[in-house]
Amino acid sequence: GDPMPQSGGTFRPEYLAERFDYLPAAKERPFVYVSSWDTAGTTNSRSDFTAGWTAALDFNKMVHGGYPDIYLLNLYHAKLEFGDVLQAIAGQQSFFQCHYILIEDKATGQPAAQMLRAQGLPIVPLKPPGERGQRRLDDVLRQLNPMLMGHFVHLPGDRFALDHGLTWLPQALRQLLAYPRTKHDDIARALIQLLFFVVEQCRAGMFSAQQDD
């Protein structure tokens, strides 16, 4: 396969080594589905990509003070005009029926969140985690370490990818492993937003009350 870039430190190869070829049965507690979007709204040569992760959160093995298993089911990644961003998020939602759709509350994310919420989608606008090199982002990344080091984040294995026609895995791995030393960081930012949302919800005890959802 392609040689992997030197790790940028946040997402190390050993942190992303947990793969799944099928989702485990949701026994006592159904999965919670979450999507997380880092949006851009232009398609010129300098513009960023729009990236959207969809994940299933499995609480069936979660211990008090711990985290759910996070199964990364899909990555949407494309350069889109603003109207197409809205269509992409709505289209992914019609397929996955997520309980939460996380959108960064800045730039194109703000009007996108307002318009999609008006359509009845379960939008959660979130304060950006900060920019590369900023202390706030460094603090967010530090808080993700226990989750990453504990192997709670699972990427698709070869069979799952083949069965579901997923072609994004090599590109996603390249960007995640090289982060923050990458030209485009949208894939990493959307994942950081998702993981930090889970960390904060667990810390607040929010997910423990959702067994009957």
Coordinates of C-alpha atoms in Angstrom, one line a residue:
G1 CA 0.0 0.0 0.0
D2 CA 1.0 3.7 0.0
P3 CA 3.7 4.6 2.5
M4 CA 2.0 6.4 5.5
P5 CA 3.3 9.9 6.3
Q6 CA 5.1 10.5 9.5
S7 CA 2.6 10.9 12.3
G8 CA 1.8 14.5 13.2
G9 CA 1.1 13.3 16.8
T10 CA -2.6 13.7 17.4
F11 CA -3.8 10.6 15.4
R12 CA -1.0 8.0 15.7
P13 CA -1.1 4.8 13.7
E14 CA -1.6 2.7 16.8
Y15 CA -4.6 4.8 17.9
L16 CA -6.3 4.1 14.6
A17 CA -5.5 0.4 14.4
E18 CA -8.8 -0.8 15.7
R19 CA -10.9 -2.0 12.7
F20 CA -14.3 -3.5 12.3
D21 CA -15.8 -5.6 9.6
Y22 CA -19.3 -5.6 11.0
L23 CA -21.1 -3.7 13.7
P24 CA -21.6 -5.6 16.9
A25 CA -25.2 -6.3 17.9
A26 CA -26.7 -3.5 20.0
K27 CA -27.8 -5.5 22.9
E28 CA -29.3 -3.6 25.9
R29 CA -28.8 -0.1 24.4
P30 CA -29.4 0.9 20.8
F31 CA -26.6 2.8 19.0
V32 CA -26.6 6.6 19.0
Y33 CA -25.8 7.9 15.5
V34 CA -23.9 11.2 15.1
S35 CA -22.6 13.1 12.1
S36 CA -20.0 15.9 12.3
W37 CA -19.4 18.4 9.6
D38 CA -16.6 20.9 8.8
T39 CA -18.2 22.9 6.0
A40 CA -16.8 25.1 3.2
G41 CA -19.0 26.9 0.6
T42 CA -16.9 27.5 -2.5
T43 CA -15.2 25.4 -5.1
N44 CA -12.3 27.5 -6.3
S45 CA -8.7 26.1 -6.3
R46 CA -7.9 27.6 -2.9
S47 CA -11.1 26.7 -1.1
D48 CA -11.3 24.0 1.5
F49 CA -13.3 20.8 1.3
T50 CA -16.5 20.0 3.1
A51 CA -16.0 16.9 5.3
G52 CA -18.7 15.0 7.2
W53 CA -18.1 11.9 9.4
T54 CA -20.9 9.6 10.4
A55 CA -20.4 7.4 13.5
A56 CA -22.3 4.9 15.5
L57 CA -21.8 5.1 19.3
D58 CA -22.0 1.8 21.1
F59 CA -22.6 2.1 24.9
N60 CA -23.1 -1.6 25.6
K61 CA -19.6 -2.0 27.0
M62 CA -19.2 1.5 28.5
V63 CA -18.0 1.6 32.1
H64 CA -18.7 4.5 34.4
G65 CA -16.3 7.4 33.6
G66 CA -15.4 5.8 30.3
Y67 CA -16.4 6.2 26.6
P68 CA -18.6 4.4 24.1
D69 CA -17.0 2.5 21.3
I70 CA -17.1 4.8 18.2
Y71 CA -17.5 3.1 14.9
L72 CA -16.7 5.4 12.0
L73 CA -19.2 4.4 9.3
N74 CA -18.7 6.9 6.6
L75 CA -16.8 10.0 5.4
Y76 CA -18.3 12.5 3.0
H77 CA -15.6 14.6 1.4
A78 CA -15.9 17.0 -1.5
K79 CA -15.5 20.6 -2.7
L80 CA -19.0 22.0 -2.7
E81 CA -20.9 25.3 -3.3
F82 CA -23.1 26.3 -0.3
G83 CA -26.3 24.9 -1.8
D84 CA -24.7 21.6 -2.3
V85 CA -23.4 21.5 1.3
L86 CA -27.0 21.7 2.4
Q87 CA -28.0 18.9 0.1
A88 CA -25.1 16.7 1.2
I89 CA -25.9 17.0 4.9
A90 CA -29.6 16.4 4.3
G91 CA -28.8 13.5 2.0
Q92 CA -26.5 11.8 4.5
Q93 CA -29.2 12.4 7.2
S94 CA -31.9 10.8 5.1
F95 CA -29.7 7.7 4.9
F96 CA -28.3 7.4 8.4
Q97 CA -31.1 9.1 10.5
C98 CA -28.6 10.5 13.0
H99 CA -29.7 11.6 16.5
Y100 CA -27.2 14.5 16.3
I101 CA -25.8 16.5 13.4
L102 CA -22.8 18.6 14.6
I103 CA -21.9 21.7 12.5
E104 CA -19.1 24.1 13.3
D105 CA -20.7 27.4 14.3
K106 CA -18.6 29.7 12.0
A107 CA -18.5 30.9 8.4
T108 CA -20.7 28.7 6.2
G109 CA -21.6 26.5 9.1
Q110 CA -23.7 29.2 10.7
P111 CA -26.3 29.7 7.9
A112 CA -26.1 26.0 7.0
A113 CA -27.1 25.1 10.6
Q114 CA -29.9 27.6 10.7
M115 CA -31.4 26.5 7.3
L116 CA -31.1 22.8 8.1
R117 CA -32.6 23.2 11.6
A118 CA -35.5 25.0 9.9
Q119 CA -36.1 21.9 7.9
G120 CA -36.4 19.9 11.1
L121 CA -32.9 18.3 11.2
P122 CA -31.4 17.6 14.7
I123 CA -28.6 20.2 14.3
V124 CA -26.2 20.9 17.1
P125 CA -24.1 24.0 16.3
L126 CA -20.7 23.8 18.1
K127 CA -18.1 26.4 18.9
P128 CA -15.0 25.6 16.8
P129 CA -12.3 23.8 18.7
G130 CA -9.8 26.5 17.7
E131 CA -7.2 26.8 14.9
R132 CA -3.9 25.0 14.6
G133 CA -1.3 26.4 17.0
Q134 CA -3.9 27.9 19.3
R135 CA -4.0 27.0 23.0
R136 CA -7.7 26.1 22.9
L137 CA -7.2 23.5 20.2
D138 CA -4.2 22.1 22.0
D139 CA -6.3 21.7 25.1
V140 CA -9.1 20.0 23.1
L141 CA -6.6 17.6 21.5
R142 CA -5.2 16.8 25.0
Q143 CA -8.7 15.9 26.2
L144 CA -9.1 13.4 23.3
N145 CA -5.9 11.5 24.2
P146 CA -7.5 9.0 26.7
M147 CA -10.2 8.1 24.1
L148 CA -7.7 7.7 21.3
M149 CA -5.1 5.8 23.5
G150 CA -7.9 3.6 24.8
H151 CA -8.7 2.4 21.3
F152 CA -12.4 3.6 21.5
V153 CA -12.2 4.9 17.9
H154 CA -12.7 2.2 15.2
L155 CA -12.2 2.6 11.5
P156 CA -13.7 0.2 8.9
G157 CA -11.8 -2.9 8.1
D158 CA -11.3 -4.2 4.6
R159 CA -14.4 -6.3 4.5
F160 CA -16.7 -3.6 5.8
A161 CA -15.2 -1.1 3.3
L162 CA -15.6 -3.6 0.4
D163 CA -19.2 -4.5 1.4
H164 CA -20.2 -0.9 1.6
G165 CA -18.2 0.5 -1.3
L166 CA -16.1 2.8 0.9
T167 CA -13.1 4.2 -1.0
W168 CA -12.2 7.1 1.4
L169 CA -10.1 5.1 3.9
P170 CA -6.6 5.7 2.5
Q171 CA -7.1 9.4 2.0
A172 CA -8.7 9.8 5.5
L173 CA -5.8 7.9 7.1
R174 CA -3.2 10.0 5.3
Q175 CA -4.8 13.3 6.4
L176 CA -5.4 12.1 10.0
L177 CA -1.9 10.7 10.5
A178 CA -0.2 13.8 9.0
Y179 CA -2.4 16.3 11.1
P180 CA -1.6 19.0 12.0
R181 CA 1.0 19.2 9.3
T182 CA -1.4 19.1 6.4
K183 CA -2.6 21.7 3.8
H184 CA -6.2 20.6 4.2
D185 CA -7.4 19.7 7.7
D186 CA -11.1 19.4 7.2
I187 CA -11.2 15.6 7.7
A188 CA -9.3 15.9 10.9
R189 CA -11.4 18.9 12.1
A190 CA -14.7 17.1 11.5
L191 CA -13.4 14.1 13.5
I192 CA -12.0 16.2 16.3
Q193 CA -15.4 17.9 16.6
L194 CA -17.2 14.6 16.8
L195 CA -14.8 13.0 19.4
F196 CA -14.8 16.1 21.6
F197 CA -18.6 16.2 21.5
V198 CA -18.6 12.7 22.8
V199 CA -16.0 13.5 25.5
E200 CA -18.1 16.5 26.7
Q201 CA -21.4 14.6 26.6
C202 CA -19.9 11.7 28.6
R203 CA -18.3 14.1 31.1
A204 CA -21.7 15.8 31.6
G205 CA -23.4 12.5 32.0
M206 CA -25.7 13.3 29.1
F207 CA -25.4 9.9 27.3
S208 CA -26.0 7.8 30.5
A209 CA -29.6 9.1 30.6
Q210 CA -30.4 8.1 27.0
Q211 CA -30.9 4.4 27.4
D212 CA -34.5 4.5 26.3
D213 CA -34.0 6.8 23.3

